[in-house]
Amino acid sequence: MVVSTTKQLSNTYNLWQRFSFSTDTRSWDAVAVPSWVGDKLNSAYTFIISLALVQFWTIVLSLILFIALKKYKNDASQLDPLAVTLWNKRGDLVNSVTEMLGFGGTDWTRPWLLITIFIAVAAGVAKTAITIVVAPLIIIDHAAPVNPEAVYTPDPTPMDNQTRAARFALEVPRFFRALGSAVVDNELRQRVRISRPQRLGQTENGEDIIRIDYSYGATGADLGIQKYFDLIFNVTGSCVTDYGWFIDTNNSTGVLIDEYLPPFVDGIQYTSVFDGTEPSATFYYGAQTRGTLDESNTTWGALVSSVGRTSFSAGADPWYLTAPISSEDTGAGNTVLSGRPGISCWQDDVWSYHGHNGTTAALTSNQLPGLNLSDSLQGTLAQYLGSPVIQQAGFQLQKAALMSATTSLDQIFDAGASSLYNDLERLVLTAYVATINCLTDTTLYPVTAVGSVPNIAIGDRGVVPDDLGYVVWSPDVATLSTLVIIVIPTILVGVWLVAVVLIYWTPIKIVAILDSSSLQDQKQGSSQESHSSPTVPGDIEGAKPPEKQSESAPVSGTTT
């Protein structure tokens, strides 16, 4: 599953190759084809299943009529007229059902008739609903193996300022794509958990100290990893408002400038309206510590710049707490107070596979027995998920990171509608989308990217390895189940052979006397016999009574 607003180019994936495709419940042996081919096959296989159902109905009906004929000693004239009609219309299930329900003069209490009606109705409904059932069986998704030649992963190692700036510009689009999906897709909110603010206490000034927890998960199927659909990536984090970062407020320039000393960096950090007219935040990366596993936990933090911004509404949230002011020019009668807290956060990232846990830095079979990811795929996951994605999102989105910034007009924003909770929710949703999109994003960088930042996906031989082990999604692709592609025609051939053998090479072939052509031949033969010897008495030597004619009629009808 990928949440993306960008279409993959046709050169980013490989078609007509068998591969392992992961869904939520299993890995499928699959083949990727153009979507128009998938649509044609879907129609063809719908028709094939319809034929198989007709053959199945023919088998069932022949068995029922064979039993009925044996009961009446092969005398077809004693059968209900409906039986003859059903046999001659056996190729049209819907018409057969209609014929049964509208046939007059029929004894509806006969067991054979009730059973026949039930089976016919079931087969007719199945044939009608087959177009709904077949598509998910054949076309299981819209993914294809990634084309190694289209893969690019920017090198994260330390570099000069020019290369760092180029890498920053390359990474921005994928986070804005994630943000766009997070904003427009309301269902994503059900896939992450963000707790309501929990009050832990108050400062000496009476301001609330709050904590907000968050978590989300992604499976191998979500990420597009082949084979390992039940590989799970669990993210758990928490943030607490930290007033200890604040040092002092400088008002010497006539503008409030708050001074902070976050534990993640050396030197004093400043916030003021000089940072921009809208509220913004600076995000810091901390250090790896012990969490669920050694080095699975990472600290990070953020410092909001909202001081001095004005608002028509009063704010009560720790990040946007306001006080009333006199403002005759704009009418915005509230301003954000100085000393807004930073947030100290931690995030624990743990991979799980078949009861074993591991970290992003070591997705090997040693930590997770049975997991055999390619070296290239391990490196790609470590590159994108090796640090908290929520911190990466905040850093890359810059002014667009906070929800409060979307309410800003010039230097006025809506403090009453803004909160730390809303900002974190926006970031967690963006981080979730960026997480599950991280592999498919490797094909969406500009082709000129490698000229400014090296591509770490390239292996020792100077090319990207073929065994990357993941897929990308595109509406132009149809992922077909090779099992279903083989099984459905096999079923048709099987039921057709059974029907042919039963009707032509077993005693059940007696039901062929019910064919309209056989009945017509019998009628014509009886008429010619009566005209050629009208005076022959019934007790002349060699004449056959009607009972014997009834018994011999099926043989004649079968050989016709």
mmCIF file of C-alpha atoms in Angstrom, residues 387-525:
data_model
loop_
_atom_site.group_PDB
_atom_site.id
_atom_site.type_symbol
_atom_site.label_atom_id
_atom_site.label_comp_id
_atom_site.label_asym_id
_atom_site.label_seq_id
_atom_site.Cartn_x
_atom_site.Cartn_y
_atom_site.Cartn_z
ATOM 1 C CA SER A 387 16.128 8.565 12.394
ATOM 2 C CA PRO A 388 12.652 9.717 13.504
ATOM 3 C CA VAL A 389 10.730 10.497 10.327
ATOM 4 C CA ILE A 390 8.614 13.011 12.244
ATOM 5 C CA GLN A 391 11.742 15.066 12.943
ATOM 6 C CA GLN A 392 12.811 14.747 9.306
ATOM 7 C CA ALA A 393 9.357 15.948 8.200
ATOM 8 C CA GLY A 394 9.479 19.007 10.431
ATOM 9 C CA PHE A 395 12.975 19.875 9.243
ATOM 10 C CA GLN A 396 12.176 19.498 5.539
ATOM 11 C CA LEU A 397 8.765 21.207 5.595
ATOM 12 C CA GLN A 398 10.100 24.319 7.314
ATOM 13 C CA LYS A 399 7.320 26.970 7.356
ATOM 14 C CA ALA A 400 4.683 24.417 6.327
ATOM 15 C CA ALA A 401 5.385 22.076 9.246
ATOM 16 C CA LEU A 402 2.921 23.598 11.732
ATOM 17 C CA MET A 403 -0.842 23.541 11.400
ATOM 18 C CA SER A 404 -0.990 26.985 13.008
ATOM 19 C CA ALA A 405 0.876 28.469 10.036
ATOM 20 C CA THR A 406 -2.091 27.676 7.788
ATOM 21 C CA THR A 407 -4.250 30.107 9.799
ATOM 22 C CA SER A 408 -1.804 32.994 9.395
ATOM 23 C CA LEU A 409 -2.438 36.133 7.394
ATOM 24 C CA ASP A 410 0.448 38.582 7.560
ATOM 25 C CA GLN A 411 1.381 38.672 11.256
ATOM 26 C CA ILE A 412 -2.071 37.666 12.507
ATOM 27 C CA PHE A 413 -3.048 34.032 13.060
ATOM 28 C CA ASP A 414 -5.802 32.149 14.884
ATOM 29 C CA ALA A 415 -4.311 31.390 18.314
ATOM 30 C CA GLY A 416 -7.592 30.032 19.622
ATOM 31 C CA ALA A 417 -7.677 27.322 16.925
ATOM 32 C CA SER A 418 -3.969 26.504 17.200
ATOM 33 C CA SER A 419 -2.421 23.930 19.503
ATOM 34 C CA LEU A 420 0.583 21.703 19.958
ATOM 35 C CA TYR A 421 -1.742 18.725 19.486
ATOM 36 C CA ASN A 422 -2.838 19.924 16.025
ATOM 37 C CA ASP A 423 0.769 20.544 15.017
ATOM 38 C CA LEU A 424 1.914 17.093 16.151
ATOM 39 C CA GLU A 425 -1.035 15.427 14.454
ATOM 40 C CA ARG A 426 -0.072 17.068 11.172
ATOM 41 C CA LEU A 427 3.527 15.914 11.595
ATOM 42 C CA VAL A 428 2.672 12.352 12.674
ATOM 43 C CA LEU A 429 0.358 11.861 9.678
ATOM 44 C CA THR A 430 3.020 13.237 7.357
ATOM 45 C CA ALA A 431 5.641 10.980 8.948
ATOM 46 C CA TYR A 432 3.392 7.937 8.519
ATOM 47 C CA VAL A 433 2.859 8.614 4.810
ATOM 48 C CA ALA A 434 6.566 9.363 4.283
ATOM 49 C CA THR A 435 7.384 6.062 6.018
ATOM 50 C CA ILE A 436 5.210 3.813 3.855
ATOM 51 C CA ASN A 437 6.217 5.759 0.731
ATOM 52 C CA CYS A 438 9.955 5.687 1.405
ATOM 53 C CA LEU A 439 10.756 2.897 -1.072
ATOM 54 C CA THR A 440 8.512 4.027 -3.904
ATOM 55 C CA ASP A 441 9.956 7.535 -3.489
ATOM 56 C CA THR A 442 13.350 6.239 -4.668
ATOM 57 C CA THR A 443 12.111 6.391 -8.274
ATOM 58 C CA LEU A 444 10.683 9.928 -8.054
ATOM 59 C CA TYR A 445 13.866 11.989 -7.806
ATOM 60 C CA PRO A 446 14.819 14.119 -10.830
ATOM 61 C CA VAL A 447 17.137 12.432 -13.305
ATOM 62 C CA THR A 448 19.730 15.162 -12.721
ATOM 63 C CA ALA A 449 19.944 14.420 -8.963
ATOM 64 C CA VAL A 450 22.988 12.171 -9.253
ATOM 65 C CA GLY A 451 24.951 15.091 -10.663
ATOM 66 C CA SER A 452 24.698 17.008 -7.377
ATOM 67 C CA VAL A 453 24.506 14.275 -4.707
ATOM 68 C CA PRO A 454 25.956 10.743 -5.081
ATOM 69 C CA ASN A 455 23.595 7.785 -5.372
ATOM 70 C CA ILE A 456 24.256 5.292 -2.555
ATOM 71 C CA ALA A 457 21.987 2.712 -4.205
ATOM 72 C CA ILE A 458 24.786 1.984 -6.670
ATOM 73 C CA GLY A 459 26.663 -1.153 -5.688
ATOM 74 C CA ASP A 460 30.301 -2.161 -5.896
ATOM 75 C CA ARG A 461 30.001 -2.996 -9.592
ATOM 76 C CA GLY A 462 28.977 0.548 -10.471
ATOM 77 C CA VAL A 463 25.275 -0.208 -11.017
ATOM 78 C CA VAL A 464 22.209 -0.608 -8.822
ATOM 79 C CA PRO A 465 21.819 -4.336 -7.950
ATOM 80 C CA ASP A 466 18.956 -6.271 -9.548
ATOM 81 C CA ASP A 467 17.823 -7.919 -6.308
ATOM 82 C CA LEU A 468 16.309 -4.817 -4.690
ATOM 83 C CA GLY A 469 13.323 -6.751 -3.399
ATOM 84 C CA TYR A 470 10.524 -4.173 -3.484
ATOM 85 C CA VAL A 471 7.769 -2.924 -5.766
ATOM 86 C CA VAL A 472 6.312 0.386 -6.862
ATOM 87 C CA TRP A 473 2.665 1.183 -7.539
ATOM 88 C CA SER A 474 1.080 2.633 -10.664
ATOM 89 C CA PRO A 475 -2.496 2.746 -12.008
ATOM 90 C CA ASP A 476 -1.038 1.735 -15.385
ATOM 91 C CA VAL A 477 -0.045 -1.669 -13.971
ATOM 92 C CA ALA A 478 -2.105 -4.738 -13.132
ATOM 93 C CA THR A 479 -0.673 -7.301 -10.704
ATOM 94 C CA LEU A 480 -2.016 -10.722 -11.645
ATOM 95 C CA SER A 481 -2.035 -13.849 -9.508
ATOM 96 C CA THR A 482 -0.274 -16.585 -11.458
ATOM 97 C CA LEU A 483 -2.063 -19.202 -9.353
ATOM 98 C CA VAL A 484 -5.493 -17.918 -10.357
ATOM 99 C CA ILE A 485 -4.421 -17.471 -13.981
ATOM 100 C CA ILE A 486 -3.533 -21.178 -14.097
ATOM 101 C CA VAL A 487 -6.322 -22.561 -11.902
ATOM 102 C CA ILE A 488 -9.346 -20.988 -13.623
ATOM 103 C CA PRO A 489 -8.702 -22.470 -17.110
ATOM 104 C CA THR A 490 -7.793 -25.759 -15.449
ATOM 105 C CA ILE A 491 -11.163 -25.838 -13.705
ATOM 106 C CA LEU A 492 -12.941 -25.199 -17.015
ATOM 107 C CA VAL A 493 -11.045 -28.003 -18.753
ATOM 108 C CA GLY A 494 -11.707 -30.301 -15.803
ATOM 109 C CA VAL A 495 -15.480 -29.793 -15.625
ATOM 110 C CA TRP A 496 -15.722 -29.923 -19.427
ATOM 111 C CA LEU A 497 -13.942 -33.275 -19.530
ATOM 112 C CA VAL A 498 -16.142 -34.627 -16.746
ATOM 113 C CA ALA A 499 -19.251 -33.462 -18.611
ATOM 114 C CA VAL A 500 -18.090 -35.062 -21.889
ATOM 115 C CA VAL A 501 -17.161 -38.360 -20.251
ATOM 116 C CA LEU A 502 -20.438 -38.557 -18.321
ATOM 117 C CA ILE A 503 -22.700 -37.721 -21.240
ATOM 118 C CA TYR A 504 -20.930 -39.728 -23.982
ATOM 119 C CA TRP A 505 -19.111 -42.640 -22.302
ATOM 120 C CA THR A 506 -21.109 -43.617 -19.218
ATOM 121 C CA PRO A 507 -24.657 -44.880 -18.630
ATOM 122 C CA ILE A 508 -25.622 -41.266 -17.994
ATOM 123 C CA LYS A 509 -25.588 -40.775 -21.792
ATOM 124 C CA ILE A 510 -29.199 -41.965 -21.694
ATOM 125 C CA VAL A 511 -30.244 -38.389 -20.914
ATOM 126 C CA ALA A 512 -29.369 -37.510 -24.532
ATOM 127 C CA ILE A 513 -32.842 -38.771 -25.503
ATOM 128 C CA LEU A 514 -34.154 -35.520 -24.007
ATOM 129 C CA ASP A 515 -32.426 -33.446 -26.692
ATOM 130 C CA SER A 516 -35.040 -31.766 -28.848
ATOM 131 C CA SER A 517 -33.523 -33.311 -31.994
ATOM 132 C CA SER A 518 -33.732 -36.819 -30.518
ATOM 133 C CA LEU A 519 -37.336 -36.320 -29.468
ATOM 134 C CA GLN A 520 -38.198 -35.034 -32.963
ATOM 135 C CA ASP A 521 -36.560 -38.072 -34.602
ATOM 136 C CA GLN A 522 -38.518 -40.396 -32.300
ATOM 137 C CA LYS A 523 -41.753 -38.633 -33.162
ATOM 138 C CA GLN A 524 -41.108 -38.855 -36.911
ATOM 139 C CA GLY A 525 -40.113 -42.508 -36.657
#
